[in-house]
């Protein structure tokens, strides 16, 4: 090899094997980063000082809670406000913040602050996490993401603190604590609450419900969409396809979900039936927002009709916007698939969205994400049915909620067998990192086919 190198005039450099060389693909680093934070959070929550009783929590309980927080889900097997101490609750809030911003976003920020420069590999990693469209603006985007997140959380915390202080008689210190915790949980679409009934006690309080709903919507739109709306909110004609699809589908789902819950639960004495008309509209809107994927609830989900569970399943599966804190297959994926179907029904060769042609690679990615997600939910639901005595609609609700990183539950999460809870942990992790991200992280290298085979048409349908 030395002789061959000397003859060609090239210098041969051997890289020492190590952890950094094992994970060359950005998706691999993202998955490993999230897994590392989950394990770190598990260790902190498993310590005796993390619980109110002073006794160490079980390993599965700590792992489940840590995964739910890092993956900004909100599913719990113990009551957050009574089981965990103040230290444990701050650990959960910190894990939510890290999971919401993204491991690579924080790592890129630290690189900028310490080194004052951003290397090519760090730019690639940050681009994969923030889903920016240009590597040149990664540094600027990361700064904007962090600052914007903190500003939104601070604004929500101020409103919530004032309401808890003035409207519900909480002491100042407690009001600040509740305001900050729930602002972080809401903006990052986590759904963790510090009351046993989540937010049911505030079902008719517009200050609490609308503030949390607004934080959930803004955090779930996705940072690229939010930044573009801030720049050109008066000029919708100049919006990108991403922003048009995200905003359009989001409005349709919010309005449609609100109307569905109003029509379905209007006379249900366990949900909307006991409220006045104004509170019914507020509660229905709040319930339509949360499957985006926040996980807060102001109504008793266990008391809902099965038809409302099915509607919630669909909303949870779709989720929120890309490059945001929401989960699911994303509203952009759902919207693009609708355009693909419309083009196929019209017999058009190209898929047109907003006077732009949709690349075939994007179409394949949307189809792949959707089918992989359906398969994961179906297999997980089957496994949970075999492991638990609960009904199909309850088990399906839990599986979709975990995969969509939502956190809504019909109240059976704590009753699921340990094997089923481990399965939910895996679903939450996969739902946060993304099916295609996880698949590419496990791939050793990209494969390029250097030949093209003859086509053959196959009968479909």
Short mmCIF file of C-alpha atoms in Angstrom, two decimals:
data_model
loop_
_atom_site.label_atom_id
_atom_site.label_comp_id
_atom_site.label_asym_id
_atom_site.label_seq_id
_atom_site.Cartn_x
_atom_site.Cartn_y
_atom_site.Cartn_z
CA UNK A 1 0.00 0.00 0.00
CA UNK A 2 2.89 2.37 0.80
CA UNK A 3 4.51 1.60 -2.55
CA UNK A 4 1.23 2.17 -4.41
CA UNK A 5 0.77 5.44 -2.63
CA UNK A 6 4.28 6.56 -3.49
CA UNK A 7 3.79 5.67 -7.16
CA UNK A 8 0.57 7.64 -7.43
CA UNK A 9 1.87 10.54 -5.38
CA UNK A 10 -1.02 10.33 -2.99
CA UNK A 11 -0.86 10.38 0.76
CA UNK A 12 -2.66 7.56 2.52
CA UNK A 13 -4.21 8.52 5.86
CA UNK A 14 -5.62 5.87 8.12
CA UNK A 15 -8.32 6.91 10.58
CA UNK A 16 -8.13 5.44 14.01
CA UNK A 17 -11.27 3.50 14.85
CA UNK A 18 -13.44 5.18 17.42
CA UNK A 19 -16.94 6.26 18.32
CA UNK A 20 -16.90 9.31 16.04
CA UNK A 21 -15.86 7.24 13.05
CA UNK A 22 -18.57 4.68 13.68
CA UNK A 23 -21.36 7.24 13.26
CA UNK A 24 -20.74 9.17 10.06
CA UNK A 25 -24.35 9.72 8.98
CA UNK A 26 -26.21 12.64 10.63
CA UNK A 27 -29.22 10.42 11.35
CA UNK A 28 -26.99 8.06 13.31
CA UNK A 29 -25.74 10.88 15.50
CA UNK A 30 -29.28 12.12 16.13
CA UNK A 31 -30.52 8.69 17.21
CA UNK A 32 -27.48 8.04 19.40
CA UNK A 33 -27.78 11.54 20.90
CA UNK A 34 -31.42 11.07 21.85
CA UNK A 35 -30.71 7.61 23.27
CA UNK A 36 -27.87 9.03 25.37
CA UNK A 37 -30.09 11.74 26.86
CA UNK A 38 -32.81 9.15 27.58
CA UNK A 39 -30.32 7.01 29.50
CA UNK A 40 -28.98 10.03 31.37
CA UNK A 41 -32.51 11.06 32.34
CA UNK A 42 -33.27 7.50 33.42
CA UNK A 43 -30.31 7.57 35.77
CA UNK A 44 -31.36 10.89 37.30
CA UNK A 45 -35.00 9.86 37.75
CA UNK A 46 -33.98 6.51 39.24
CA UNK A 47 -32.16 8.27 42.11
CA UNK A 48 -33.94 8.57 45.50
CA UNK A 49 -33.88 12.38 45.45
CA UNK A 50 -36.06 12.38 42.33
CA UNK A 51 -39.13 10.99 44.13
CA UNK A 52 -41.37 12.57 46.73
CA UNK A 53 -41.12 9.53 49.00
CA UNK A 54 -37.33 9.43 48.95
CA UNK A 55 -37.33 5.86 47.64
CA UNK A 56 -35.73 5.14 44.28
CA UNK A 57 -38.21 4.72 41.46
CA UNK A 58 -38.21 1.48 39.54
CA UNK A 59 -35.95 1.29 36.52
CA UNK A 60 -38.86 0.81 34.12
CA UNK A 61 -40.73 3.78 35.62
CA UNK A 62 -37.65 5.98 35.29
CA UNK A 63 -36.98 4.77 31.74
CA UNK A 64 -40.60 5.28 30.68
CA UNK A 65 -40.77 8.79 32.14
CA UNK A 66 -37.38 9.80 30.74
CA UNK A 67 -38.27 8.57 27.26
CA UNK A 68 -41.65 10.28 27.42
CA UNK A 69 -39.98 13.56 28.40
CA UNK A 70 -37.10 13.47 25.89
CA UNK A 71 -39.47 12.42 23.12
CA UNK A 72 -41.88 15.18 24.26
CA UNK A 73 -44.74 12.71 24.55
CA UNK A 74 -46.40 13.03 27.96
CA UNK A 75 -47.48 9.45 28.59
CA UNK A 76 -46.93 8.59 32.25
CA UNK A 77 -47.17 5.51 34.44
CA UNK A 78 -47.12 7.54 37.69
CA UNK A 79 -48.64 10.90 38.54
CA UNK A 80 -46.05 13.58 37.79
CA UNK A 81 -47.06 16.05 40.50
CA UNK A 82 -47.29 13.62 43.41
CA UNK A 83 -44.74 10.91 42.58
CA UNK A 84 -41.74 13.06 41.62
CA UNK A 85 -40.02 15.56 43.88
CA UNK A 86 -39.16 19.12 42.84
CA UNK A 87 -35.80 17.80 41.64
CA UNK A 88 -37.50 15.10 39.61
CA UNK A 89 -39.92 17.60 38.08
CA UNK A 90 -37.05 19.91 37.11
CA UNK A 91 -35.26 16.94 35.54
CA UNK A 92 -38.40 16.19 33.52
CA UNK A 93 -38.67 19.83 32.43
CA UNK A 94 -35.01 19.82 31.40
CA UNK A 95 -35.45 16.62 29.40
CA UNK A 96 -38.50 18.14 27.69
CA UNK A 97 -36.49 21.23 26.76
CA UNK A 98 -33.60 19.20 25.39
CA UNK A 99 -35.90 16.88 23.46
CA UNK A 100 -37.92 19.78 22.07
CA UNK A 101 -35.00 21.77 20.76
CA UNK A 102 -33.19 18.71 19.55
CA UNK A 103 -29.86 17.26 20.53
CA UNK A 104 -28.06 18.53 17.45
CA UNK A 105 -29.54 22.02 17.78
CA UNK A 106 -28.12 22.37 21.27
CA UNK A 107 -24.82 20.81 20.28
CA UNK A 108 -24.51 23.24 17.37
CA UNK A 109 -25.27 26.18 19.66
CA UNK A 110 -22.55 25.10 22.09
CA UNK A 111 -20.12 24.72 19.18
CA UNK A 112 -20.84 28.28 18.07
CA UNK A 113 -20.46 29.70 21.56
CA UNK A 114 -17.25 27.86 22.41
CA UNK A 115 -15.41 27.72 19.11
CA UNK A 116 -16.95 30.70 17.36
CA UNK A 117 -17.09 28.68 14.17
CA UNK A 118 -19.03 25.80 12.72
CA UNK A 119 -17.37 22.91 10.94
CA UNK A 120 -18.79 21.14 7.92
CA UNK A 121 -19.77 18.00 9.82
CA UNK A 122 -21.50 20.01 12.56
CA UNK A 123 -23.40 21.94 9.87
CA UNK A 124 -24.60 18.68 8.30
CA UNK A 125 -25.73 17.32 11.67
CA UNK A 126 -27.57 20.53 12.55
CA UNK A 127 -29.19 20.61 9.11
CA UNK A 128 -30.51 17.09 9.59
CA UNK A 129 -32.02 17.97 12.97
CA UNK A 130 -33.48 21.40 12.16
CA UNK A 131 -34.44 20.41 8.59
CA UNK A 132 -33.16 23.69 7.16
CA UNK A 133 -33.15 23.90 3.41
CA UNK A 134 -29.67 25.42 3.09
CA UNK A 135 -26.50 24.50 4.92
CA UNK A 136 -25.22 28.06 4.66
CA UNK A 137 -27.81 29.41 7.12
CA UNK A 138 -27.59 26.67 9.75
CA UNK A 139 -25.75 28.84 12.27
CA UNK A 140 -28.27 31.65 11.92
CA UNK A 141 -31.23 29.27 12.05
CA UNK A 142 -30.02 27.51 15.20
CA UNK A 143 -29.66 30.81 17.02
CA UNK A 144 -33.13 31.89 15.93
CA UNK A 145 -34.62 28.54 16.99
CA UNK A 146 -33.20 28.77 20.50
CA UNK A 147 -34.05 32.45 21.00
CA UNK A 148 -37.53 32.07 19.56
CA UNK A 149 -38.23 29.02 21.73
CA UNK A 150 -37.14 30.75 24.91
CA UNK A 151 -39.12 33.90 24.08
CA UNK A 152 -42.31 31.92 23.41
CA UNK A 153 -41.88 29.90 26.58
CA UNK A 154 -41.24 33.06 28.61
CA UNK A 155 -44.35 34.76 27.19
CA UNK A 156 -46.53 31.75 27.97
CA UNK A 157 -44.99 31.46 31.44
CA UNK A 158 -45.80 35.10 32.23
CA UNK A 159 -49.47 34.71 31.27
CA UNK A 160 -49.84 31.40 33.10
CA UNK A 161 -48.07 32.71 36.19
CA UNK A 162 -50.34 35.75 36.33
CA UNK A 163 -53.43 33.59 35.97
CA UNK A 164 -52.37 31.08 38.63
CA UNK A 165 -51.50 33.98 40.95
CA UNK A 166 -54.51 36.22 40.43
CA UNK A 167 -57.19 33.81 39.27
CA UNK A 168 -56.52 30.69 41.32
CA UNK A 169 -54.92 32.02 44.49
CA UNK A 170 -51.54 30.30 44.15
CA UNK A 171 -48.63 31.81 46.12
CA UNK A 172 -46.18 33.77 43.99
CA UNK A 173 -43.39 31.18 44.08
CA UNK A 174 -45.77 28.33 43.31
CA UNK A 175 -47.43 30.33 40.53
CA UNK A 176 -44.06 31.00 38.88
CA UNK A 177 -43.12 27.34 39.19
CA UNK A 178 -46.39 26.16 37.64
CA UNK A 179 -46.21 28.80 34.91
CA UNK A 180 -42.67 27.94 33.83
CA UNK A 181 -43.16 24.17 33.93
CA UNK A 182 -46.37 24.17 31.91
CA UNK A 183 -45.05 26.75 29.45
CA UNK A 184 -42.06 24.54 28.68
CA UNK A 185 -44.28 21.48 28.48
CA UNK A 186 -46.78 23.23 26.18
CA UNK A 187 -44.39 24.86 23.70
CA UNK A 188 -42.46 21.61 23.33
CA UNK A 189 -45.71 19.68 22.83
CA UNK A 190 -44.94 17.42 25.80
CA UNK A 191 -48.23 17.39 27.71
CA UNK A 192 -46.79 16.84 31.20
CA UNK A 193 -48.98 18.47 33.89
CA UNK A 194 -48.56 18.71 37.65
CA UNK A 195 -52.14 17.80 38.59
CA UNK A 196 -53.65 14.30 38.76
CA UNK A 197 -56.48 15.33 36.41
CA UNK A 198 -54.07 17.06 34.02
CA UNK A 199 -55.91 20.32 33.12
CA UNK A 200 -59.51 19.20 33.66
CA UNK A 201 -59.93 21.65 36.54
CA UNK A 202 -59.29 24.51 34.07
CA UNK A 203 -61.71 23.31 31.39
CA UNK A 204 -63.67 26.61 31.43
CA UNK A 205 -60.69 28.91 32.00
CA UNK A 206 -59.82 30.61 28.67
CA UNK A 207 -56.62 32.19 30.07
CA UNK A 208 -55.12 28.80 30.87
CA UNK A 209 -56.53 26.81 27.96
CA UNK A 210 -55.97 29.34 25.17
CA UNK A 211 -52.44 30.21 26.35
CA UNK A 212 -51.42 26.56 26.41
CA UNK A 213 -53.20 25.91 23.10
CA UNK A 214 -51.38 28.84 21.46
CA UNK A 215 -48.01 27.60 22.72
CA UNK A 216 -48.78 24.11 21.43
CA UNK A 217 -49.78 25.40 17.97
CA UNK A 218 -46.75 27.68 17.59
CA UNK A 219 -44.34 25.00 18.76
CA UNK A 220 -45.97 22.40 16.54
CA UNK A 221 -45.98 24.43 13.31
CA UNK A 222 -42.26 23.93 12.78
CA UNK A 223 -39.50 26.50 12.94
CA UNK A 224 -39.12 27.07 9.16
CA UNK A 225 -42.85 27.78 8.85
CA UNK A 226 -42.94 30.08 11.88
CA UNK A 227 -39.97 32.10 10.64
CA UNK A 228 -41.49 32.49 7.19
CA UNK A 229 -44.82 33.57 8.67
CA UNK A 230 -43.05 36.19 10.76
CA UNK A 231 -41.32 37.54 7.64
CA UNK A 232 -44.21 37.45 5.17
CA UNK A 233 -47.46 36.98 7.07
CA UNK A 234 -49.06 39.76 5.02
CA UNK A 235 -48.08 38.19 1.68
CA UNK A 236 -49.51 34.64 1.52
CA UNK A 237 -48.85 34.56 -2.22
CA UNK A 238 -45.11 34.47 -1.51
CA UNK A 239 -45.27 31.62 0.97
CA UNK A 240 -43.32 28.49 0.18
CA UNK A 241 -45.05 25.19 -0.50
CA UNK A 242 -44.04 23.97 2.97
CA UNK A 243 -45.73 26.92 4.66
CA UNK A 244 -48.85 26.77 2.49
CA UNK A 245 -49.39 23.07 3.09
CA UNK A 246 -48.61 23.28 6.80
CA UNK A 247 -50.86 26.26 7.50
CA UNK A 248 -53.67 25.01 5.27
CA UNK A 249 -53.82 21.49 6.65
CA UNK A 250 -53.42 22.75 10.22
CA UNK A 251 -56.41 25.08 9.91
CA UNK A 252 -58.51 22.32 8.35
CA UNK A 253 -57.66 19.89 11.15
CA UNK A 254 -58.25 22.43 13.92
CA UNK A 255 -61.62 23.55 12.60
CA UNK A 256 -62.68 20.05 11.57
CA UNK A 257 -61.58 18.53 14.87
CA UNK A 258 -63.43 21.16 16.88
CA UNK A 259 -66.65 20.57 14.94
CA UNK A 260 -66.34 16.79 15.27
CA UNK A 261 -65.87 16.91 19.05
CA UNK A 262 -68.73 19.40 19.42
CA UNK A 263 -71.07 17.22 17.39
CA UNK A 264 -70.01 13.97 19.05
CA UNK A 265 -69.67 14.98 22.70
CA UNK A 266 -72.25 17.79 23.00
CA UNK A 267 -74.69 15.77 25.14
CA UNK A 268 -72.17 13.43 26.77
CA UNK A 269 -72.59 14.01 30.54
CA UNK A 270 -69.01 12.82 31.18
CA UNK A 271 -67.41 15.40 28.87
CA UNK A 272 -69.14 18.41 27.26
CA UNK A 273 -72.65 17.74 28.53
CA UNK A 274 -72.06 19.34 31.94
CA UNK A 275 -70.64 22.60 30.52
CA UNK A 276 -72.31 25.77 29.24
CA UNK A 277 -72.19 26.57 25.53
CA UNK A 278 -69.14 28.86 25.72
CA UNK A 279 -67.18 26.33 27.76
CA UNK A 280 -68.19 23.57 25.34
CA UNK A 281 -66.66 25.44 22.39
CA UNK A 282 -63.49 26.17 24.38
CA UNK A 283 -63.15 22.56 25.52
CA UNK A 284 -63.80 21.18 22.02
CA UNK A 285 -61.18 23.50 20.51
CA UNK A 286 -58.67 22.60 23.21
CA UNK A 287 -59.34 18.91 22.61
CA UNK A 288 -58.81 19.40 18.86
CA UNK A 289 -55.49 21.18 19.42
CA UNK A 290 -53.91 18.67 21.78
CA UNK A 291 -53.59 15.72 19.34
CA UNK A 292 -51.13 17.95 17.39
CA UNK A 293 -49.20 16.44 19.64
CA UNK A 294 -49.30 17.92 23.10
CA UNK A 295 -51.08 15.47 25.36
CA UNK A 296 -52.84 17.91 27.70
CA UNK A 297 -56.51 17.21 28.31
CA UNK A 298 -59.26 19.36 29.82
CA UNK A 299 -61.89 16.64 29.35
CA UNK A 300 -62.05 13.12 30.74
CA UNK A 301 -60.80 11.10 27.79
CA UNK A 302 -61.94 7.85 29.39
CA UNK A 303 -65.50 9.21 29.30
CA UNK A 304 -65.47 10.00 25.60
CA UNK A 305 -67.45 8.02 23.07
CA UNK A 306 -65.48 5.55 20.88
CA UNK A 307 -66.21 7.74 17.85
CA UNK A 308 -64.30 10.58 19.51
CA UNK A 309 -61.43 8.20 20.26
CA UNK A 310 -61.26 7.29 16.58
CA UNK A 311 -61.21 10.95 15.56
CA UNK A 312 -58.45 11.57 18.08
CA UNK A 313 -56.51 8.60 16.70
CA UNK A 314 -56.54 10.15 13.24
CA UNK A 315 -55.46 13.57 14.52
CA UNK A 316 -52.66 12.04 16.61
CA UNK A 317 -51.42 9.96 13.69
CA UNK A 318 -51.20 13.05 11.44
CA UNK A 319 -49.53 15.19 14.12
CA UNK A 320 -48.07 18.65 13.55
CA UNK A 321 -45.58 20.45 11.33
CA UNK A 322 -42.14 19.36 10.20
CA UNK A 323 -39.03 20.60 12.04
CA UNK A 324 -41.10 21.49 15.07
CA UNK A 325 -41.78 19.93 18.44
CA UNK A 326 -44.79 17.89 17.27
CA UNK A 327 -44.83 14.23 16.27
CA UNK A 328 -46.93 12.06 13.98
CA UNK A 329 -46.33 11.63 10.26
CA UNK A 330 -46.64 15.45 10.04
CA UNK A 331 -49.29 17.59 8.37
CA UNK A 332 -46.97 18.19 5.41
CA UNK A 333 -46.79 14.46 4.72
CA UNK A 334 -50.57 14.17 4.97
CA UNK A 335 -51.12 17.20 2.76
CA UNK A 336 -48.63 16.09 0.11
CA UNK A 337 -50.25 12.66 -0.05
CA UNK A 338 -53.58 14.36 -0.71
CA UNK A 339 -52.03 16.23 -3.66
CA UNK A 340 -50.49 12.97 -4.94
CA UNK A 341 -53.89 11.27 -4.84
CA UNK A 342 -55.55 14.25 -6.53
CA UNK A 343 -52.99 14.22 -9.34
CA UNK A 344 -53.46 10.48 -9.82
CA UNK A 345 -57.23 10.82 -9.95
CA UNK A 346 -56.88 13.51 -12.63
CA UNK A 347 -54.39 11.45 -14.61
CA UNK A 348 -51.62 14.05 -14.39
CA UNK A 349 -48.01 12.99 -14.70
CA UNK A 350 -46.74 15.65 -12.30
CA UNK A 351 -47.90 16.55 -8.81
CA UNK A 352 -48.41 20.32 -8.62
CA UNK A 353 -48.52 22.11 -5.27
CA UNK A 354 -48.74 25.89 -5.20
CA UNK A 355 -47.51 26.31 -8.80
CA UNK A 356 -44.54 24.07 -8.01
CA UNK A 357 -43.82 20.53 -9.17
CA UNK A 358 -43.31 18.00 -6.38
CA UNK A 359 -40.16 15.85 -6.89
CA UNK A 360 -40.64 12.08 -7.05
CA UNK A 361 -38.19 11.64 -4.18
CA UNK A 362 -40.45 13.72 -1.93
CA UNK A 363 -43.47 11.69 -3.01
CA UNK A 364 -41.67 8.43 -2.19
CA UNK A 365 -40.58 9.80 1.17
CA UNK A 366 -44.15 10.77 2.09
CA UNK A 367 -45.48 7.37 1.04
CA UNK A 368 -42.69 5.55 2.88
CA UNK A 369 -43.20 7.48 6.13
CA UNK A 370 -46.94 6.85 6.03
CA UNK A 371 -46.73 3.13 5.29
CA UNK A 372 -43.96 2.50 7.81
CA UNK A 373 -45.95 4.38 10.43
CA UNK A 374 -49.12 2.40 9.68
CA UNK A 375 -47.17 -0.84 9.94
CA UNK A 376 -45.57 0.12 13.25
CA UNK A 377 -48.88 1.14 14.78
CA UNK A 378 -50.61 -2.02 13.50
CA UNK A 379 -47.92 -4.40 14.78
CA UNK A 380 -47.69 -2.58 18.11
CA UNK A 381 -51.47 -2.64 18.56
CA UNK A 382 -51.50 -6.38 17.89
CA UNK A 383 -48.73 -6.94 20.45
CA UNK A 384 -50.42 -4.77 23.07
CA UNK A 385 -53.69 -6.64 22.57
CA UNK A 386 -51.84 -9.86 23.34
CA UNK A 387 -50.21 -8.36 26.44
CA UNK A 388 -53.16 -6.50 27.99
CA UNK A 389 -56.84 -7.25 28.76
CA UNK A 390 -57.98 -3.89 27.37
CA UNK A 391 -60.21 -3.38 24.34
CA UNK A 392 -59.02 -2.71 20.80
CA UNK A 393 -60.03 0.96 20.80
CA UNK A 394 -58.15 1.60 24.07
CA UNK A 395 -55.03 -0.24 22.93
CA UNK A 396 -55.05 1.46 19.53
CA UNK A 397 -55.39 4.82 21.27
CA UNK A 398 -52.29 4.11 23.41
CA UNK A 399 -50.24 2.87 20.44
CA UNK A 400 -51.05 5.87 18.25
CA UNK A 401 -50.48 8.26 21.16
CA UNK A 402 -47.04 6.78 21.84
CA UNK A 403 -45.96 6.68 18.19
CA UNK A 404 -47.28 10.19 17.55
CA UNK A 405 -45.50 11.42 20.73
CA UNK A 406 -48.83 12.83 21.89
CA UNK A 407 -49.29 11.65 25.47
CA UNK A 408 -53.08 11.43 25.53
CA UNK A 409 -54.43 8.32 27.23
CA UNK A 410 -57.71 6.72 28.14
CA UNK A 411 -56.21 5.95 31.56
CA UNK A 412 -54.80 2.47 30.96
CA UNK A 413 -51.08 3.27 30.57
CA UNK A 414 -50.16 2.38 34.16
CA UNK A 415 -52.14 -0.88 33.94
CA UNK A 416 -50.26 -2.18 30.91
CA UNK A 417 -47.86 -5.05 31.61
CA UNK A 418 -44.11 -4.24 31.82
CA UNK A 419 -43.51 -5.79 28.39
CA UNK A 420 -46.20 -3.53 26.95
CA UNK A 421 -44.68 -0.48 28.60
CA UNK A 422 -41.30 -1.33 27.07
CA UNK A 423 -43.05 -1.52 23.70
CA UNK A 424 -44.53 1.94 24.30
CA UNK A 425 -41.03 3.21 25.14
CA UNK A 426 -39.78 1.96 21.77
CA UNK A 427 -42.76 3.51 20.00
CA UNK A 428 -42.13 6.89 21.62
CA UNK A 429 -38.46 6.79 20.67
CA UNK A 430 -39.18 5.79 17.08
CA UNK A 431 -41.93 8.39 16.84
CA UNK A 432 -39.55 11.15 17.92
CA UNK A 433 -36.53 10.20 15.82
CA UNK A 434 -38.68 9.31 12.82
CA UNK A 435 -39.03 6.00 10.97
CA UNK A 436 -36.81 7.00 8.06
CA UNK A 437 -34.24 8.65 10.36
CA UNK A 438 -33.98 5.51 12.44
CA UNK A 439 -33.77 3.32 9.35
CA UNK A 440 -31.02 5.41 7.77
CA UNK A 441 -29.17 5.50 11.08
CA UNK A 442 -28.97 1.72 11.05
CA UNK A 443 -27.74 1.61 7.45
CA UNK A 444 -23.99 1.35 7.11
CA UNK A 445 -23.77 3.23 3.83
CA UNK A 446 -25.82 4.52 0.93
CA UNK A 447 -26.22 2.18 -2.00
CA UNK A 448 -26.30 3.56 -5.53
CA UNK A 449 -27.49 1.37 -8.39
CA UNK A 450 -25.32 1.99 -11.45
CA UNK A 451 -27.68 0.38 -13.94
CA UNK A 452 -31.32 0.63 -14.95
CA UNK A 453 -33.57 -2.36 -15.56
CA UNK A 454 -36.33 -2.47 -18.17
CA UNK A 455 -39.78 -1.39 -17.00
CA UNK A 456 -42.73 -3.72 -16.61
CA UNK A 457 -46.23 -2.55 -15.73
CA UNK A 458 -48.01 -4.34 -12.91
CA UNK A 459 -51.77 -4.45 -12.36
CA UNK A 460 -52.62 -2.34 -9.28
CA UNK A 461 -55.95 -2.56 -7.52
#
